[in-house]
Structures are given as structure tokens and as C-alpha cells.
PDB file of C-alpha atoms and ligand atoms in Angstrom:
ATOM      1  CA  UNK Z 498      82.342  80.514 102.881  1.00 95.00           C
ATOM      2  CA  UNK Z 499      82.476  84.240 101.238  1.00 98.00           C
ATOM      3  CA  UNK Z 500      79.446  85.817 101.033  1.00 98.00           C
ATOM      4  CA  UNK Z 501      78.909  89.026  98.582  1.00 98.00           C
ATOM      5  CA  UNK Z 502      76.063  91.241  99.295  1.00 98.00           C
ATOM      6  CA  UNK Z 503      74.613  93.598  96.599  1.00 98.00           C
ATOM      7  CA  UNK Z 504      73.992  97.034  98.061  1.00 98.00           C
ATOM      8  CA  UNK Z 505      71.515  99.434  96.417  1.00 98.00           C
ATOM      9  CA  UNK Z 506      71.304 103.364  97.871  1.00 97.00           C
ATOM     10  CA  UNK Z 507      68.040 104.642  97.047  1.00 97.00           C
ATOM     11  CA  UNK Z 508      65.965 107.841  98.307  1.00 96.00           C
ATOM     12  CA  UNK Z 509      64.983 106.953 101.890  1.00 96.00           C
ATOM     13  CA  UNK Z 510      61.141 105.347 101.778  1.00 93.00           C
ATOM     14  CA  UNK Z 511      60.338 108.316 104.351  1.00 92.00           C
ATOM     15  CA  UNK Z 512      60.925 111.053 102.292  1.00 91.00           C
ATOM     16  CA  UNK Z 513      58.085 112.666 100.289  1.00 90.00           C
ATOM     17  CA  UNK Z 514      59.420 112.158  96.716  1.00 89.00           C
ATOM     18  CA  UNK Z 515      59.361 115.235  94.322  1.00 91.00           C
ATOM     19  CA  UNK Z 516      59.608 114.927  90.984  1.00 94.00           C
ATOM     20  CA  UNK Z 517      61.922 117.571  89.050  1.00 93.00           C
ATOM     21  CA  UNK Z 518      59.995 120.158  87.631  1.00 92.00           C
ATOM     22  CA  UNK Z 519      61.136 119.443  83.881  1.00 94.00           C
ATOM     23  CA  UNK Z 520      59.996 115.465  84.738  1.00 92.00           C
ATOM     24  CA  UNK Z 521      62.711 113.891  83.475  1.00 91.00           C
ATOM     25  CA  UNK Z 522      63.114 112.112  86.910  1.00 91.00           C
ATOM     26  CA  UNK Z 523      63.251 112.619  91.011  1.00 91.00           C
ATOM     27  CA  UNK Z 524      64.890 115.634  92.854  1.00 91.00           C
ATOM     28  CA  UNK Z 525      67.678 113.414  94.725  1.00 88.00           C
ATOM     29  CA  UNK Z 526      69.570 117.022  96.041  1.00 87.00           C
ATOM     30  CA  UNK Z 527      69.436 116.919  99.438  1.00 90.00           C
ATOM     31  CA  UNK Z 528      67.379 114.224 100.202  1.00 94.00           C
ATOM     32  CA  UNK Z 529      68.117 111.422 102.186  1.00 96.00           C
ATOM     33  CA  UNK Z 530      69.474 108.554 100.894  1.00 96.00           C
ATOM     34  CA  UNK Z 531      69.912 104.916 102.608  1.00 97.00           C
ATOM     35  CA  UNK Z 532      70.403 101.127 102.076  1.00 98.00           C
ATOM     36  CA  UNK Z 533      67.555  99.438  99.878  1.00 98.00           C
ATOM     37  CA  UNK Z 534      65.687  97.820 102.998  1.00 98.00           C
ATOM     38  CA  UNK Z 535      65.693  94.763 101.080  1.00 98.00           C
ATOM     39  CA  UNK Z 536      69.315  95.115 100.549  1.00 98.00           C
ATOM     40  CA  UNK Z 537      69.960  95.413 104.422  1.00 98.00           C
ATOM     41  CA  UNK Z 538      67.771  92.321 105.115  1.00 98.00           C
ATOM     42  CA  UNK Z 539      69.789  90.869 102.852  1.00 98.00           C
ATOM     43  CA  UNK Z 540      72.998  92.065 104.964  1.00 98.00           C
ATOM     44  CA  UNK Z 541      71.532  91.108 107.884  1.00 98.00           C
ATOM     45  CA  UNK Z 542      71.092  87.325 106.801  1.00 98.00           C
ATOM     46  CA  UNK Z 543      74.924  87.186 105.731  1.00 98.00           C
ATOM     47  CA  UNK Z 544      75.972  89.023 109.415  1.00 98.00           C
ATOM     48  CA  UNK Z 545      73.724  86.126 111.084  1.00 98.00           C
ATOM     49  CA  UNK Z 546      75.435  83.665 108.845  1.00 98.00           C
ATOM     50  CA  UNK Z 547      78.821  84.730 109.655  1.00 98.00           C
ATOM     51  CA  UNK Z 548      77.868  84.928 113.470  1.00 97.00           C
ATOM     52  CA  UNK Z 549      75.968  81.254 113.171  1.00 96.00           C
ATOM     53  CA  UNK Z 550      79.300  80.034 111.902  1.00 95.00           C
ATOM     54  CA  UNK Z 551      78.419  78.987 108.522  1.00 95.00           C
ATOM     55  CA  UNK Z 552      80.738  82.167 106.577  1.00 96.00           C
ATOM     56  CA  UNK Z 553      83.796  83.444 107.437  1.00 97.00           C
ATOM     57  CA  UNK Z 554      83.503  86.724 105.228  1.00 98.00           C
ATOM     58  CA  UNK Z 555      80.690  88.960 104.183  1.00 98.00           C
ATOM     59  CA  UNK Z 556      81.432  91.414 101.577  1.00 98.00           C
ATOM     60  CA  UNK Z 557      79.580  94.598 100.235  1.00 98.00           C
ATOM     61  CA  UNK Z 558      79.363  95.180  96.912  1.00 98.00           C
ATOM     62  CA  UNK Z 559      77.923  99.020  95.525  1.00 98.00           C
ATOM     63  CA  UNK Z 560      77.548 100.537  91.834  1.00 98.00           C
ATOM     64  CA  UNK Z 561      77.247 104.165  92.467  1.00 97.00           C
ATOM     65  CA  UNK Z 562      78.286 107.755  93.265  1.00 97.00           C
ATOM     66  CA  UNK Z 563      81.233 108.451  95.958  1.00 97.00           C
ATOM     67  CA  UNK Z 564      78.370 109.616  98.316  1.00 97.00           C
ATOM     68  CA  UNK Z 565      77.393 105.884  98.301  1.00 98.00           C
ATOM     69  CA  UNK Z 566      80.249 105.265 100.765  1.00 98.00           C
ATOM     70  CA  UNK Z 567      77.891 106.367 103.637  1.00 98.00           C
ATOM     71  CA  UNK Z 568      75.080 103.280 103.047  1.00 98.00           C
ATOM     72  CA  UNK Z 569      78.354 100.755 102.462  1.00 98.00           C
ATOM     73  CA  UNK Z 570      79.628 102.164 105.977  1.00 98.00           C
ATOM     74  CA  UNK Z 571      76.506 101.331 107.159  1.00 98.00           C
ATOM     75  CA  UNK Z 572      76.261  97.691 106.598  1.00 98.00           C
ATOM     76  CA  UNK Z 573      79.656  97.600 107.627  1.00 98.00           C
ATOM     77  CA  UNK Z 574      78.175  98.721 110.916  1.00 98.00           C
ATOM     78  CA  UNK Z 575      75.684  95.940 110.538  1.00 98.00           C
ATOM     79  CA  UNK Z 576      78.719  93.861 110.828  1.00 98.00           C
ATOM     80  CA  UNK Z 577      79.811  93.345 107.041  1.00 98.00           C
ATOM     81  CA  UNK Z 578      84.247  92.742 106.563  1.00 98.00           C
ATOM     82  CA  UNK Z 579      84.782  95.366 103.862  1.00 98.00           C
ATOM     83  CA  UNK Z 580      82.918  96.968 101.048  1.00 98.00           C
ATOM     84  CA  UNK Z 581      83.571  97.793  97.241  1.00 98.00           C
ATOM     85  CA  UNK Z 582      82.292 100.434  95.561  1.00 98.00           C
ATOM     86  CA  UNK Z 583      81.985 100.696  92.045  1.00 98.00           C
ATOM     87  CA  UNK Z 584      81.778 104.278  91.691  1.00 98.00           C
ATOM     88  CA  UNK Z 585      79.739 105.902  88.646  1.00 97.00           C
ATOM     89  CA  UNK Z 586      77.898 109.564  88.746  1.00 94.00           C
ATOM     90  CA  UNK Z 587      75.759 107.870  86.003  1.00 92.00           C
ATOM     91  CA  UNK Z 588      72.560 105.984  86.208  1.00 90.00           C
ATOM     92  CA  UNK Z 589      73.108 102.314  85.740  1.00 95.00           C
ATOM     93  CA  UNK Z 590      70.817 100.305  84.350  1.00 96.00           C
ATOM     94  CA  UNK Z 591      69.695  96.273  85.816  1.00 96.00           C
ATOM     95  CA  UNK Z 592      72.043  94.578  82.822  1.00 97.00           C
ATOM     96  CA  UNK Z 593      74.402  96.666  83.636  1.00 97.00           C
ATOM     97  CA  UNK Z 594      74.559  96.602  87.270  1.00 98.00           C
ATOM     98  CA  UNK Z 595      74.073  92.607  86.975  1.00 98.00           C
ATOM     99  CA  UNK Z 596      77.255  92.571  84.228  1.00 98.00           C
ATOM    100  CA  UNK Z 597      79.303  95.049  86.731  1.00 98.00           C
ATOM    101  CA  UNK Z 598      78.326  92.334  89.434  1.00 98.00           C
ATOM    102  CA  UNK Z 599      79.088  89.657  87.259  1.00 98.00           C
ATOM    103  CA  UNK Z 600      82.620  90.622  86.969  1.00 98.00           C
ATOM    104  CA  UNK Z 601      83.378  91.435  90.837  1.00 98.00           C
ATOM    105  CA  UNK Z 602      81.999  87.431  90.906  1.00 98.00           C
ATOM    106  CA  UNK Z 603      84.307  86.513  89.135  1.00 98.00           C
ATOM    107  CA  UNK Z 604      87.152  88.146  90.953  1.00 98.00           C
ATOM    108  CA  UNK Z 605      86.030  87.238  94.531  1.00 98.00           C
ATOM    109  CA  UNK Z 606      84.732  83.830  93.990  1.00 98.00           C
ATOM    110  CA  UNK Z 607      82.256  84.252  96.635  1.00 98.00           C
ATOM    111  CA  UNK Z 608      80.309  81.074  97.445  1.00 98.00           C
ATOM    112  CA  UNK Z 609      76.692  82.867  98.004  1.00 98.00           C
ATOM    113  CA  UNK Z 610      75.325  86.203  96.045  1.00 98.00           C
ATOM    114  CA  UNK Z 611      72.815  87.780  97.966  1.00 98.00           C
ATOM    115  CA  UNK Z 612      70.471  90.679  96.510  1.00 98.00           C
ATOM    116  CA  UNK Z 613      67.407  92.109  97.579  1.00 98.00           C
ATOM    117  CA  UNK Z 614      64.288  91.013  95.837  1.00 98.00           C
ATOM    118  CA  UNK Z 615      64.204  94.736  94.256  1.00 98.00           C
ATOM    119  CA  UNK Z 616      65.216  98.346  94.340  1.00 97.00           C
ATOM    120  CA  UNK Z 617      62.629 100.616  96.158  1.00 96.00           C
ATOM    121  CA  UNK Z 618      63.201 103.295  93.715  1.00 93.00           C
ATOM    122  CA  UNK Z 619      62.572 101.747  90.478  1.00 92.00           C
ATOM    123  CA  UNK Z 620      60.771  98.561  91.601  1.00 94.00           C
ATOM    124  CA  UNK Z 621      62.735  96.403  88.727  1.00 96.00           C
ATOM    125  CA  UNK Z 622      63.149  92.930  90.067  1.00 97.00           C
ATOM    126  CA  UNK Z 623      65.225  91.867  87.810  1.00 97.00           C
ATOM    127  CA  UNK Z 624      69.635  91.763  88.459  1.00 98.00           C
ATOM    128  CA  UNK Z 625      69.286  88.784  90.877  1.00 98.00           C
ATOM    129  CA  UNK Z 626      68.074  87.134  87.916  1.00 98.00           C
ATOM    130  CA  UNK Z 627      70.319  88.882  85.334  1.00 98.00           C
ATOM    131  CA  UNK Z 628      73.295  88.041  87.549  1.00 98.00           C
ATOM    132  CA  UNK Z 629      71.830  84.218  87.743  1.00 98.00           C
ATOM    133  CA  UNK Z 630      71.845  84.323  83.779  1.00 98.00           C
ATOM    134  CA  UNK Z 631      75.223  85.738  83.267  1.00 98.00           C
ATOM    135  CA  UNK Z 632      77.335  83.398  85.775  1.00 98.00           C
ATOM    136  CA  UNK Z 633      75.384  80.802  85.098  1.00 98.00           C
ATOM    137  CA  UNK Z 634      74.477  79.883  88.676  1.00 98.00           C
ATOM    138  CA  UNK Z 635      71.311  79.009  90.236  1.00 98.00           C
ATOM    139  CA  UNK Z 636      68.955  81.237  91.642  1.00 98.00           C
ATOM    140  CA  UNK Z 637      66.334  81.282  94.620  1.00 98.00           C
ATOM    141  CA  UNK Z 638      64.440  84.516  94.042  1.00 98.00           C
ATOM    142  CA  UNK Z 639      61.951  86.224  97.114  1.00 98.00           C
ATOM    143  CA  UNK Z 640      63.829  83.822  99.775  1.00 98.00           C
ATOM    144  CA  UNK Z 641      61.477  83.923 103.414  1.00 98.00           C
ATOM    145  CA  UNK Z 642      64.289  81.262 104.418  1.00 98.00           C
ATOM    146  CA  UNK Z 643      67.698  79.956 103.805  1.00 98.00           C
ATOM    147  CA  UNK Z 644      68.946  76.917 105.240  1.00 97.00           C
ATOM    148  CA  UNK Z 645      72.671  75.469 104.551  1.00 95.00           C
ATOM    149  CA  UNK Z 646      71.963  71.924 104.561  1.00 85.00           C
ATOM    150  CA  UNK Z 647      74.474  69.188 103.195  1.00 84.00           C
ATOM    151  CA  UNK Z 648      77.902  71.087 101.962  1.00 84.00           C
ATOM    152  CA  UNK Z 649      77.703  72.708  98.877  1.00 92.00           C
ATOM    153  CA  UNK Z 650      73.807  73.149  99.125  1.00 96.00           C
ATOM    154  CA  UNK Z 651      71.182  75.500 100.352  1.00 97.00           C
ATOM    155  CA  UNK Z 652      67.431  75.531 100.877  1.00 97.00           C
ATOM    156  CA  UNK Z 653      65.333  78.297  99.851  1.00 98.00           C
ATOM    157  CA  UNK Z 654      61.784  78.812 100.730  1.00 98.00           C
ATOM    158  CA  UNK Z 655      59.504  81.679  99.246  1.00 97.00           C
ATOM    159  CA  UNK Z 656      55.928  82.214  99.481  1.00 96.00           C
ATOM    160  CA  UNK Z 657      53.430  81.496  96.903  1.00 95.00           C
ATOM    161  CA  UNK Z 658      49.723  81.996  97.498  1.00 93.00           C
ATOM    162  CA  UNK Z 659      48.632  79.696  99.671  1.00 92.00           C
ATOM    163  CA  UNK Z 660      51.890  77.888 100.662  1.00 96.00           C
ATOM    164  CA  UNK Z 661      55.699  78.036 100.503  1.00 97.00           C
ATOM    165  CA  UNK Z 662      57.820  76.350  97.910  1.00 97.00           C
ATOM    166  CA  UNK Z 663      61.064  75.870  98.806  1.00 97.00           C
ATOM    167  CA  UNK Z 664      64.343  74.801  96.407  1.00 97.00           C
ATOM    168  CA  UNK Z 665      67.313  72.938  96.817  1.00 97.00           C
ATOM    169  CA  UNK Z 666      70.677  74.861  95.419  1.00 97.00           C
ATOM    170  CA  UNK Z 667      74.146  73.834  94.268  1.00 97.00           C
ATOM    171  CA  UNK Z 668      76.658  76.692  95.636  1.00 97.00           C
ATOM    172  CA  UNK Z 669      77.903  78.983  94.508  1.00 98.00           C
ATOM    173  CA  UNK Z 670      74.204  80.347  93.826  1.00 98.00           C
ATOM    174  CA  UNK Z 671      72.514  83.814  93.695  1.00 98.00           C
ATOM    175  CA  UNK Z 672      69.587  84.490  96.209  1.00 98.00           C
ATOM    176  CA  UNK Z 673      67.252  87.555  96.313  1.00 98.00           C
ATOM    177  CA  UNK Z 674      65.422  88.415  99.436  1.00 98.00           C
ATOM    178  CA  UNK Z 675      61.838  88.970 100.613  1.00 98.00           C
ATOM    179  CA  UNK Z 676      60.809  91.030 103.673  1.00 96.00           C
ATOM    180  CA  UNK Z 677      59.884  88.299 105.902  1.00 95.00           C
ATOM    181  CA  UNK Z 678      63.470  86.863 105.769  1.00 98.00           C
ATOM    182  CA  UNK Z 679      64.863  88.817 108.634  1.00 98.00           C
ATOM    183  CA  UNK Z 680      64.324  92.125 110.627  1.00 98.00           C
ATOM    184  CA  UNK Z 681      67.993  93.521 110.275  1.00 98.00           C
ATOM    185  CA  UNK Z 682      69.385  94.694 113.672  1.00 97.00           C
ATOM    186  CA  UNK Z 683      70.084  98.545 114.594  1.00 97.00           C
ATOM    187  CA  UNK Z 684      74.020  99.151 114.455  1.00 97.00           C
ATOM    188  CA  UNK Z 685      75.540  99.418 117.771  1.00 96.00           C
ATOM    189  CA  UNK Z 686      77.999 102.983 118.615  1.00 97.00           C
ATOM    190  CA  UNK Z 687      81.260 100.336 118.859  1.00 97.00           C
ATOM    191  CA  UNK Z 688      80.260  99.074 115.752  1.00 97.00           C
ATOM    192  CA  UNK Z 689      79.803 102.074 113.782  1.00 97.00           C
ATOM    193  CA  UNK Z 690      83.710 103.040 115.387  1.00 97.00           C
ATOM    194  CA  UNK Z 691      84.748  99.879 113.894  1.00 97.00           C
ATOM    195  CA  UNK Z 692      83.260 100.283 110.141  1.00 98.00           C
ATOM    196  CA  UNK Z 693      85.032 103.817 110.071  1.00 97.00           C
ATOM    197  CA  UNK Z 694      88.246 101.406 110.001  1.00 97.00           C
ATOM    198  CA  UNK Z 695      86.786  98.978 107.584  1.00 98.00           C
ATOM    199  CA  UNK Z 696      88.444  98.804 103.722  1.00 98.00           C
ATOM    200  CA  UNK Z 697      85.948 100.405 101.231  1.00 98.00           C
ATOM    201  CA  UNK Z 698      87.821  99.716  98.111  1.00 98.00           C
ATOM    202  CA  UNK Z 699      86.795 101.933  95.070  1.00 98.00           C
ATOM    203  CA  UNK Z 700      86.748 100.919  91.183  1.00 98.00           C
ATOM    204  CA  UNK Z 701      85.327 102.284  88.173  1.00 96.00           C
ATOM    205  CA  UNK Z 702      83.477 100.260  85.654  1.00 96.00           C
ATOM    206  CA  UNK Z 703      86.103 100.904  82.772  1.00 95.00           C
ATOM    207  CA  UNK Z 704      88.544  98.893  85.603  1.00 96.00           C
ATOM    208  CA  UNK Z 705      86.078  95.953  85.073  1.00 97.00           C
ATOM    209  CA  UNK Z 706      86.267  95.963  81.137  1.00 95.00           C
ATOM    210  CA  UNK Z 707      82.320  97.206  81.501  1.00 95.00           C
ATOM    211  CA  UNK Z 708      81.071 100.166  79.491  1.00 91.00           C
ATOM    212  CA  UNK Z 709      77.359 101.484  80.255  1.00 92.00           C
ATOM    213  CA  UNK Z 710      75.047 101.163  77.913  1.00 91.00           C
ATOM    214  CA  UNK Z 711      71.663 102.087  78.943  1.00 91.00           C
ATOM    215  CA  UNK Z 712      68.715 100.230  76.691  1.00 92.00           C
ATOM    216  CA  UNK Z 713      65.811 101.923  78.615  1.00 93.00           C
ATOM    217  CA  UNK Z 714      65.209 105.819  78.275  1.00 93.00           C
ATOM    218  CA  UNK Z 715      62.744 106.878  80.761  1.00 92.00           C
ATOM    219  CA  UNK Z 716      60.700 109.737  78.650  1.00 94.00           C
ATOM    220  CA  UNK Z 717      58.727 111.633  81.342  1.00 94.00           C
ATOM    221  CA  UNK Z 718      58.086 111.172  85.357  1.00 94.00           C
ATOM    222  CA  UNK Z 719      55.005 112.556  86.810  1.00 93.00           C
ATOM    223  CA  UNK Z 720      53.629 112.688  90.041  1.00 90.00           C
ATOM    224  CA  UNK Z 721      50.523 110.670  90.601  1.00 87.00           C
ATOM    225  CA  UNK Z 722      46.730 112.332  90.172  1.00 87.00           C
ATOM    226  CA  UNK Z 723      45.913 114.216  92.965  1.00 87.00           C
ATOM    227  CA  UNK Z 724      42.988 112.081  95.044  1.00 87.00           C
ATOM    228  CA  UNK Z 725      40.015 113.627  94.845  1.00 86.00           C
ATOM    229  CA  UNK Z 726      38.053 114.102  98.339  1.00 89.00           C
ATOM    230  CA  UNK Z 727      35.798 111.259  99.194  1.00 87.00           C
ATOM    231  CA  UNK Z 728      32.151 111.419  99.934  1.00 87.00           C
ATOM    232  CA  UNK Z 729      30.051 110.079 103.345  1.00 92.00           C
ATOM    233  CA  UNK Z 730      26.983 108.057 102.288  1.00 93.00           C
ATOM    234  CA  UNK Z 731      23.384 108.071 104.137  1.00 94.00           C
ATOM    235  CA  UNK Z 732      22.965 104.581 104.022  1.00 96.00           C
ATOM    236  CA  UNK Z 733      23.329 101.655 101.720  1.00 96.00           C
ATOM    237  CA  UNK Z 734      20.567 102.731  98.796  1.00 95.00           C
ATOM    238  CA  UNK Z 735      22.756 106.032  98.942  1.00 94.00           C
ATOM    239  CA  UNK Z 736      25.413 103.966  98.636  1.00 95.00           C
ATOM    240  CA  UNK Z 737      24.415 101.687  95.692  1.00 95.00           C
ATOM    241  CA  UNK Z 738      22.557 105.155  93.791  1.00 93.00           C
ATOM    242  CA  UNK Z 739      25.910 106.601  93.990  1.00 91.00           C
ATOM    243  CA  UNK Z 740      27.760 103.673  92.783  1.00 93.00           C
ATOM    244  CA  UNK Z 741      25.017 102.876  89.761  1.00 94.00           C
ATOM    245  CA  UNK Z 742      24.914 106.686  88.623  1.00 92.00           C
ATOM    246  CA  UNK Z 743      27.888 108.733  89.190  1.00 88.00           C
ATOM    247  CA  UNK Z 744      30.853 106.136  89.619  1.00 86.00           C
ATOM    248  CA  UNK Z 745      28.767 103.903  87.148  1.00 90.00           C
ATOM    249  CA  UNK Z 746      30.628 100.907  88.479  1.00 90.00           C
ATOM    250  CA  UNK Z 747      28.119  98.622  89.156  1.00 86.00           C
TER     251      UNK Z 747
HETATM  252  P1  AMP L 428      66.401  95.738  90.963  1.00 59.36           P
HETATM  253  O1  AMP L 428      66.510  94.570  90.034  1.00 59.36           O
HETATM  254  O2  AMP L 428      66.917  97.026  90.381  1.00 59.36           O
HETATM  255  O3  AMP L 428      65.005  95.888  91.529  1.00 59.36           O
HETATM  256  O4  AMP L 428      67.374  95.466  92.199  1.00 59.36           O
HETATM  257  C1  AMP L 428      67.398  94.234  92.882  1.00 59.36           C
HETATM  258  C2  AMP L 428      68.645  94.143  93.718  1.00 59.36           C
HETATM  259  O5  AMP L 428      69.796  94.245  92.867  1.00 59.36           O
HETATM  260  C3  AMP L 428      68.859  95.241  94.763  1.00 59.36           C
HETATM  261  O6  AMP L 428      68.140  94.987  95.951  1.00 59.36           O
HETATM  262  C4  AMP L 428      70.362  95.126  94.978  1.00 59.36           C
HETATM  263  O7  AMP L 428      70.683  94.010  95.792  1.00 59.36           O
HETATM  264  C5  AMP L 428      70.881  94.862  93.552  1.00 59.36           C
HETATM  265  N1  AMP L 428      71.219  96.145  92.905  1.00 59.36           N
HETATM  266  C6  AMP L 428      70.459  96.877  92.049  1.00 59.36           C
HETATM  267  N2  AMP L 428      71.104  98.014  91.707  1.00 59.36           N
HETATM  268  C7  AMP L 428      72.286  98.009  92.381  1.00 59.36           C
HETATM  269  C8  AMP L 428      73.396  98.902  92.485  1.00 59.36           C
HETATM  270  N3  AMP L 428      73.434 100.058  91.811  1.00 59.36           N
HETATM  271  N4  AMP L 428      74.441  98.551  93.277  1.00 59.36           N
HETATM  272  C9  AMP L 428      74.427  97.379  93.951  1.00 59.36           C
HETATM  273  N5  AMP L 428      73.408  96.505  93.914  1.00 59.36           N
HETATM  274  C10 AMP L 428      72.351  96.802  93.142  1.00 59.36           C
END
């Protein structure tokens, strides 16, 4: 079984994001950048896969800038075969990055798509399911747990409130990924040797008969109100005054 993983790089969820003083977006110079965390967990699963016995290949797949070679080396440290990155210096929107991955589908016929849930950066949530749409496959979206069970089928269980609902899949099928699925592992010193030998294989869009075509324009970016200070309270009537007159909320 080949198993592709979708690899985001976004601003690491560390940093203290600053937004560009003429707002059209982030300052991205200099920061650091890693793996969408929901990305790796979704790396992880295929590694654990491959390990359990159930795939024989896990490949990366990236749509960005040549610096993106550093989070696909990486998960090849987490134990991923080889990587490709589609390399653009533009953004690239969800339809786009789902029709980019649609096409790499269709060249490496793999028999499991995994994605993360979303992209910490712009919080879409939606190319698992664009992907689903445009190869016609079906989906499991916010996956806690995958289970191969007969051939040709997997389990997927995501939570719900107040339970878990879990699906029954034909393969090939695409899968996004929830935090609880996994804690990826840390990438050992021999295996970050190895990935330096690993094949990264580069390819523009054009190569994949995909032009961009943004839909969304993103018309300012601000950073978020300043809190205000909060107040301490005497006792509950203070409490309750306060709320009634000045917050007026009750
Ligand atoms: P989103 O729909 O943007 O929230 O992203 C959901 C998932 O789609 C991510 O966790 C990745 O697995 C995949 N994805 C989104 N953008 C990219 C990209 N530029 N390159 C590779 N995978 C991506």
C-alpha cells in the first residue's frame, strides 16, 4: 500500500505573529517556519503504518517555496521514503492546492491520502475535502482513529459531542487528521543522516497542467484589539453592580 501525505509549512505556532505594517498579511522574513502539526500527526500515522506492516511506501507531498525542502526533510526524518515538492513563490489557494494534489494522485496512485484536518495559518479546513470532491474518493474528515480492516477498507472514527462516529471506507480514500490521532515521535540523529539522502523531487505547477488562480483576495490583516486590563472585585454584589452597570451584560 502507498501512502501520500500532504505537507503544509506554516509559521511555527511559537512564534509571536506580526502582521506587516501595510496589513496586507504576516511578516514570514525570518521567522520560523515548520510542518503543520496536524500535517506531522498525519506523517506520523503513515510511519506507524509502514512500521505495523500495513504500507510499504509513505510519500510526502508539498506546494510551496524551495525553502519548503527543510519541513519535507523533516518528515523524511520522521521516517517518510521520499518527498515532492511542488515548488511556487506564490500563495496557493485550498482549490488550488487540492487540484495540484489531485494531479500528483493521479500520477502516484497512492492507495491512502492523508491531510491534516487544517492549516494552522489560515485555519481553512477545507482541501481534504476539495481533494475528496475532485478524485472522487471517499473521505473520513477529523480521524481520532484509523483501522485497516478487511482489504480494500478502512475504519475511521472522529469525535462528535458526546460520542465517536466512526465510517467504513472503500480505498483508495482521503483522510484528514485530528490531534488526538497520534503524538508524532521526535526524529532520531541516524535518521535525520538518512533523510539528507532521501529523493526530494521538485515540480512546478505549469508541469502538472495547473495554473493558479486565486478566487479569495484577502483585503486587510490586523492584529487583534489590545485586551484591556481586568478589574479585582470586593465580593459578589461588586461583582453583579459591575456586571449590571458598566459591562451591562446581565
Ligand atoms: P487547509 O484546508 O488549508 O486548512 O489545509 C488542510 C490540509 O491540507 C493541511 O493540513 C495539509 O495536509 C493540506 N495542505 C494545505 N495546503 C497545503 C500545501 N501548500 N502543501 C501541501 N499540503 C497542503
Amino acid at each position: 500500500m502507498k501512502i501520500l501525505v500532504a505537507v503544509k509549512r506554516v509559521v511555527d505556532h511559537k512564534v509571536n505573529i506580526r502582521v506587516k505594517p501595510d496589513e496586507t498579511g504576516i511578516e514570514t522574513a525570518n521567522v520560523k517556519m515548520v510542518i503543520n502539526p496536524f500535517c506531522e500527526i498525519a506523517i506520523e500515522q503513515a510511519v506507524r503504518f509502514k512500521e505495523q506492516g500495513s504500507a510499504d511506501e509513505v510519500v510526502l507531498v508539498c506546494i510551496g517555496p524551495k525553502e519548503a525542502e527543510a519541513q519535507l526533510r523533516a518528515g523524511l526524518a520522521l521516517g517518510a521514503d521520499r518527498a515532492i515538492l511542488i515548488r511556487t513563490e506564490e500563495e496557493v489557494q485550498s482549490l488550488d492546492v487540492a487540484k495540484l494534489l489531485h494531479k500528483v494522485v493521479q500520477q502516484q496512485l497512492p492507495d491512502l491520502v492523508l491531510l491534516g484536518k487544517q492549516a494552522i495559518d489560515t485555519d481553512n479546513n477545507q482541501t481534504g475535502q476539495m481533494l475528496a470532491a475532485l478524485t472522487d474518493m471517499p473521505q473520513g474528515t477529523f480521524a481520532s482513529d484509523i483501522v485497516f480492516t478487511v482489504p480494500n477498507k478502512v475504519k475511521v472514527t472522529r469525535e462528535v459531542d458526546g460520542g465517536l462516529v466512526t465510517l467504513a471506507l472503500h480505498l483508495p480514500a482521503v483522510i484528514t487528521v485530528d490531534l488526538r490521532l497520534n503524538t508524532p515521535r521526535y526524529a532520531s540523529l541516524p535518521n535525520i543522516m538518512k533523510a539528507k539522502r532521501k529523493i526530494i523531487t521538485m515540480i512546478s505547477p505549469d508541469s502538472l497542467g495547473v495554473s493558479l488562480s486565486p478566487r479569495l483576495t484577502t483585503l486587510k490583516v490586523e492584529s487583534p484589539p489590545v485586551r484591556q486590563a481586568g478589574v479585582k472585585v470586593a465580593d459578589v454584589a461588586d461583582l453583579v453592580d459591575k456586571l449590571q452597570l458598566q459591562a451591562k451584560v446581565i
